[in-house]
Each structure stands twice: as C-alpha cells, then as structure tokens.
Amino acid sequence: MGIIRSRLFVLVPAIGLAIVFLAETAVAAGRSEPWQMWFQPAASPVMERIIEFHNFIFIIEVLIVVLVLVLMGYIIIRFNAKSNPVPSKTTHNTILEVAWTAVPLLLVIIIAVPSLKLLYYADRIEEGEMTLKVIGNQWYWSYEYPDHGAFAFDSIIIEDENLEPGQPRLLSVDNSVVLPAETNIRLLFTSADVIHNWAVPSLGLKLDAVPGRVNESWVRINSEGDYYGMCSELCGVNHGFMPVHIKAVSKADFAAWVEQAKQEFAGENSNAGVRVAKADTRVR
Amino acid sequence: MANEATAAHGSHDHHPHGWRRWLYSTNHKDIGTMYIILSIVAAIIGGAMSVLIRLELMYPGIQFITDFQFYNVLVTGHAFLMVFFVVMPAMFGGFGNWFVPLMIGAPDMAFPRMNNISFWLVAAALVLLLISAFTQGGPGTGWTVYPPLSNVEYHPGPAVDLGILSLHLAGASSILGAINLIVTIFNMRAPGMTMHRMPLFVWSILVTAFLLLLAIPVLAGGLTMLLTDRNFGTSFFETSGGGDPILWQHLFWFFGHPEVYIIIIPGFGIISQVISTFSKKPIFGYLGMAYAMVFIGFVGFVVWAHHMYTAGLDADTRAYFVAATLVIAVPTGVKIFSWLATMWGGSLEFPAPMLFACGFIFLFVMGGVTGVALANSGMDLAWHDTYFVVAHFHYVMAIAAVLSIFAGFYYWIGKMSGRQYPKTLAKIHFWMFFIGVNVLFFPQHFLGMAGMPRRIPDYPDNYWGWNYVSSIGALITSISTVLFLFIVWRTFAAGDKVPANQWGEGATTLEWTVDSPAPFHTHEVLPDMTVQAPAE
Ligand code: HEM
Ligand SMILES: [Cu+2]
Ligand SMILES: [Cu+2]
C-alpha cells in the first residue's frame, strides 16, 4: 500500500504510457497490469479476434473524434466575433447534407460486416472436446466436469488475510478451475440463485449465468497459465468477491488432475447445481 | 390553433402570494422554477452519493464503506436520483415548462392544473425514493432492478417495494407532463408558428414527450409485475413458476433505452438554441435537425437488447440488434455536423452557455464513438459490465446532459430571474467542471479495457492507478459544483438587471421579446408570427 501511494508523485501520464508498452509485450499476464490502458493480452482465438476487430474500429473512432476537434478548433479561431464580425446567412447546402448522411452510413456498413462475423464466431462451436459446467451461487462459483465422471466442486475467494505470497488479492480462490490448454471446451452456464456473469477478460469470455436457463459458449485456451476474472453481473452484497481463476495445464497434466480431483471431490458431486445459496455474509 | 379564451382572460395581474402561490401553482413559470429547485436538491444528494463511491474506490482495499449492501444502495440511489430527479426534472419539467409556452407564443400550458399535479407527484416520488434507501438495507439492485436479485427472496423487506412505488409516481408524473406538453405544442402555437417554424428546443421537447408517453407505460407494467411477484405470489420473472427473469430485462430495456434519449434529446434542443444564438446565425439544416431527433426517437425503440448481449440471447437476435443500433450513428452524425456547420461562417461569441455547448459537442462525440464500438455484440464480450460502459454512458448521456443543463441555465437565467450571472465565475465554473469530468471519466475507459467490472466496492490492486486519477477528477468536479451553487446565490443576491434581450441579434426566439424577468403572465396578446422568418 505504502509503495503504491508513493508512486503518486511520479508523473502519471508518463507511467501510464510506459505501462501500455509493457503490457503489450507482457508474457502470459492473465490479469491486468498497474496503469494498464489497453486490453489484457489475448489468450484465446476469440480474444485475438476481438482485439483485431477493435484495432479496426478504433482507427475509425479516433479519426471521427480528431475530425470534429480539428473542425471545432478551426471554427473557433476563424469565425470568432473578432475575426469574423459579420455572420453569413448560409443555412443549407444539399451536397454537404447528403454527404454527412451517406458517409456515416457507409462507415456503419463497413463496421457491421466484421462485427457480425465476430459475433457468430464467438457464439459457439459445433463439437467440443469436453464440457465444463459453470454454476453461479451467491457468492462463489461451482464447477462440474460432466465428461469426466461429473465430479464437482466450489471455488471460493481467499480472504485477504489468508493470501499466500504470489496470490493476487480478490482474484484468488481456494479451488481454481483446471482446464486443458489447446482444447476446444464447451461451456455451459446456469445459476442456483440470482443472475451472475462468468467473465475472463484475457480469454474474451463473458456470459450470464441465469437461474432456470442454460447458456452456452466455448473457449480454447492458447497456452498454459493462470487466467483471472470476476463476476460481471450485480448479484448482491458480495458481488465483488466471487472471482474466477482458471489454471490452464497441458492435456497430460489435466488427465492427472482429473484423477486426483475425482477422489478429492467425491463427496461433493451430488448437489453442486441445486444447492440453495448459503447465506455467506462476509463482514469485514 | 391558439387558445383565444385563455388569452382574453388575464390582463389583470393578480396572483396568489405566499405558500399558496407555490403549492397550488398553475403557472408554467412557477412550476418550472419548482422543478429546477427540486433538480438542484436531488443533484446535491445524488452527487454526494457518487462522491462517496469515488472516495471508496480511491484506493484498493475497503476504505470506509464496510457494508457492501450500502455500497450497492449508493450506486442504485445515485442512478435513480440523477436520471429521474435531476436530469428529467431540470430539462423536461424545468426548461420545458418555462420555455415551451414562451417560445411558441402560448400564454401557459394546455392543462395548468395537471401541470401542478405532475410536479407534486415527482416531489412525492423523491421522498419515497429517499425513504426506500434508508429502509431495511435499502435497494441494492442497481438501477436495472434485475430479478431474481430484486425479488423478495433476495431483497426481503419493503425497500424495493418503496422504490417501485417511487418510480410509479415519477412515471405517472412524466406521463402527465408529456401529455401536457404534447397538447400544448400541437394546439397552442401562436398564429403563424407552424410546426416547421418551431424552435428546435420545442421540437426536442415534443420528441421527448412522445418517448415518455410510449416508454413509461412499459416500465410501469414491468414494475407492477415485479411488485406482484414480490408481494402476491405471482411468478412473471421466476422460472420455478413458469416465468422468466430475462422477460424483465426486455421490458426494462424497452423502457431503458428510450430513457437515455429522454435524458439527452432536450439537451440537443438547448444546445441548438445556444449555438444558433452565439453564432448569430439560424441553425444549419433546420429540418434535418428536427427530423434527426424524430428518427433517433423512433429507432431508439427498436434497439433495446444491445444492453443484453451477454444475457444469452441467440446469435441471430443479437445480429439484428447490432445492425439496428449502428444505424443510430447516422442521425447522430447529422446533428453533430449541423451544429458545426451552424458555427461555420458565424460571428462567434463565447459566454458561459456557449462554452458549455462546445464542451457538450466534445463529450457527446467521445461518448458517441464509444457507443458505436459498444454496439457490436462481439466487443461486449470485453466490455459489458466493465468501467468502459460506465465511462461511455457518463460521456454520452449523463455528463453531456449536465453540460446542456448548465448551458441552458446560463442562457436563460437572465430571463428567469431578471439578473445577470457573474460572467467570469461562470467561465471558471465551466473550465473546472469540464476538466473535472474528463479527469473523472476518461481513465475509466482504461479500467474497462483492462477488464475492471462495475458495481464493485473494491478491486484487484493493479487497477489502482486510474481509479485514483478518476477519484481526483470527482473531487475537482464536486468543487466546481460548489462553485456553481455560489454562482446561483450570487446571481440572485447581487446580479445586475438584464434587458429583455440580453444576447443581442442572435437571440431570435420569442422568449427574448418579453421582459426579464418574464412577467407572471406572458403572451396574453398572442404574437403574430405569420409574417416573420422562421424562428429557428
Ligand atoms: C458528475 C458527477 C457524477 C459522478 C461523479 C458519477 C459517478 C458514478 C459512479 C462512481 C458510478 C458507479 C459506477 C459503478 O460502480 O458501476 C455511477 C453510476 C451511474 N451513474 Fe453516475 N456519476 C455522475 C453523474 C451522473 C449523471 C448526471 C447521471 C444521469 C443522468 C448518472 C447516471 C449514472 C447511472 C445510470 C449509473 C449506473 C448505476 C448502476 O450501475 O445501476 N451519473 N456514476
Ligand atoms: Cu456478481
Ligand atoms: Cu440502449
């Protein structure tokens, strides 16, 4: 804390910019960096495409803002009462009006095409190699592995005072969800109580867990590592305290972990999805 | 077209005094004034709530809000206050009441008594909302009130019920106000004041009134269903009883998206008047401007599910909503370019209202381009429910609306009070506010890019930097707001008297033909507009 506060005295924008470049080159971050201004590095094909699409529309956005600012700046200098004491009476210019209707329309179409491609690409896959079921609870996530003997477990935040060195605050959980890298994974979401949202920024994942419904998405994690996220739909008192921690491992390690997990979580699988929310009111 | 009977009736200037003048008021100016005062009161409370939020988020770790339900109530209360009790009363109730009759040459509103009840309903709604916030934990649902969280299992106690009743009253008030303004605008224009000669502010209020008339009943229906789910055992939004929580989201956003245009469209109107006045030129492309608002209002009703991209809607549905939402960029572009073209060739003056108008254009363009980006369902996988969205909507609607309110305030306060605001202080106010809100909200784009979710009382330590900057911005903004309150006081306490038309040749609309302050009764003899040029 003290260290963080003392950084205050350093030039804020300079640091910010430096970090952007750092963040772009950072290896296997899986979570945000200090002063980060951009996306977390992509760790899935969906996120790669999101960033690619964004790079494209971002140029258009910047051009529009710059155009308007430059026009405004020019107008303010050129047409202020001192430099232009007699106002013109022009109130129409058909060509101009058609142009500024048609050009935005064209831009919109240019944006819509790749946008819809991305939408359908991110939506779902025909065949997953395995399925993970994600269940939202107030205020923790449960995971079920239906293709691996349907064992299940809860994943609960680690309180600040119990953190071990290296575990990021508010992102670490007792049982992280282990998944194989380089595997097409089908994801199913539901909730045992209110609406939650399972989100992992570096993987481009975000979908509501809605009680009484099953939502579907998919992910392919490019490489092994730790990927973090947080609940992204207001779900009550401890909404800020139900993180997601994915540990992506090799296929072999995943198989080994499955065997061990089957033993460890043997007692839990019967009721994971249907358990009613525990009234776990954290008081700090 | 004009109401001869009303005009003939009131050449005598007797009116009630003391508390009766206000409580029983049927005078559009007095009611407008009460709306503006209510808005300022609500802004102080709602603004204080947002400062508390920003102070809590200034550093990682819990600072002083140890009760997270209370944190959620602050977020919820801030939004409801700002939307229903600050922006809407100021623009629609306040400026709408004051200046629509003055601008179209009508002696008052069509239904003066209904006008009175509209105001007192919203005042009662404000009281109910405040009671709700302090009842048994308060409503910690966010302004979206999504069930099941808002249902009785997860929010037992009367807080959410009181909130629902508050919105019902505020909604009834808005519907009555909307009917009143629509009837006034359609029937009480002075001779020669055709629809296509109405000032754009009047057009903006007309479009807003129709949005309210069509959107609020849907909200009211949804709220009533929620109320019966909570209290009478129905299950419209409960899967276990054959209902569906997503149904609420459709109903809410069918209202909610038009609502953001209800907030910003009167702002379009104010900005058009201000820019035209201080460019000393009529608005460029008047008809395009008017119908762009009509078109925005229209399309605003068919884009609601862009707020639900991650709810689990199927891909084809989302594809439609992407396309429909992107289309809104077109009329929005028309408005921005027409404002610039109005200024082009003008003889520009930059008193405080014009500064706020230029600030408005910048914020609105910023929020507009992030809006076009957010319209893409694919991008929402990265941005939905992050601070990027918070930054976007504060730019495009919340702060842009506040800038237009300030622009309107400085533009019209001379007409309303008869006094000159302190000019230099008002410019300082603009610069402090403008810098403050940009320091406050611009870094939130970065937080959202980096993945920080909204509506959380604490965040992973790596998000600290930009949160700190953002909170500093909130402090600058709140100091500028204190300055504004001082300016208001100074204006009334020591402002010089202003003439009927304080802005000179650029101010061509009818409100500048009556004395300042505008007398209790105006346009008792209807102005004849048949020979005049369009009052754009
Ligand atoms: C100028 C001062 C303002 C400040 C400092 C401010 C600050 C904030 C903050 C900190 C949040 C919470 C974000 C979150 O946790 O998700 C928020 C949310 C919000 N604000 Fe503001 N805001 C301001 C003005 C406004 C205005 C004028 C409006 C309305 C027109 C507005 C509408 C909202 C809405 C609708 C939300 C979302 C609440 C929710 O998540 O349910 N704000 N604002
Ligand atoms: Cu949550
Ligand atoms: Cu919307």
PDB file of N, CA and C and ligand atoms in Angstrom, chain A residues 196 231 233 235 239 242, ligand 2:
ATOM      1  N   HIS A 196     -25.674 -14.246 -12.304  1.00  0.00           N
ATOM      2  CA  HIS A 196     -24.257 -13.893 -12.191  1.00  0.00           C
ATOM      3  C   HIS A 196     -23.705 -13.834 -13.609  1.00  0.00           C
ATOM      4  N   CYS A 231     -16.868 -11.781 -11.284  1.00  0.00           N
ATOM      5  CA  CYS A 231     -18.295 -11.816 -11.615  1.00  0.00           C
ATOM      6  C   CYS A 231     -18.673 -10.480 -12.246  1.00  0.00           C
ATOM      7  N   GLU A 233     -21.986  -9.467 -13.231  1.00  0.00           N
ATOM      8  CA  GLU A 233     -23.387  -9.049 -13.177  1.00  0.00           C
ATOM      9  C   GLU A 233     -23.723  -8.895 -11.706  1.00  0.00           C
ATOM     10  N   CYS A 235     -24.878  -9.191  -8.265  1.00  0.00           N
ATOM     11  CA  CYS A 235     -25.580 -10.355  -7.732  1.00  0.00           C
ATOM     12  C   CYS A 235     -25.763 -10.250  -6.238  1.00  0.00           C
ATOM     13  N   HIS A 239     -21.004  -9.304  -4.515  1.00  0.00           N
ATOM     14  CA  HIS A 239     -20.773  -9.398  -5.951  1.00  0.00           C
ATOM     15  C   HIS A 239     -19.306  -9.161  -6.308  1.00  0.00           C
ATOM     16  N   MET A 242     -16.426 -12.712  -5.928  1.00  0.00           N
ATOM     17  CA  MET A 242     -16.531 -14.095  -6.439  1.00  0.00           C
ATOM     18  C   MET A 242     -15.725 -14.236  -7.723  1.00  0.00           C
TER      19      MET A 242
HETATM   20 CU    CU C   2     -21.926 -10.942  -9.219  1.00  0.00          CU
END
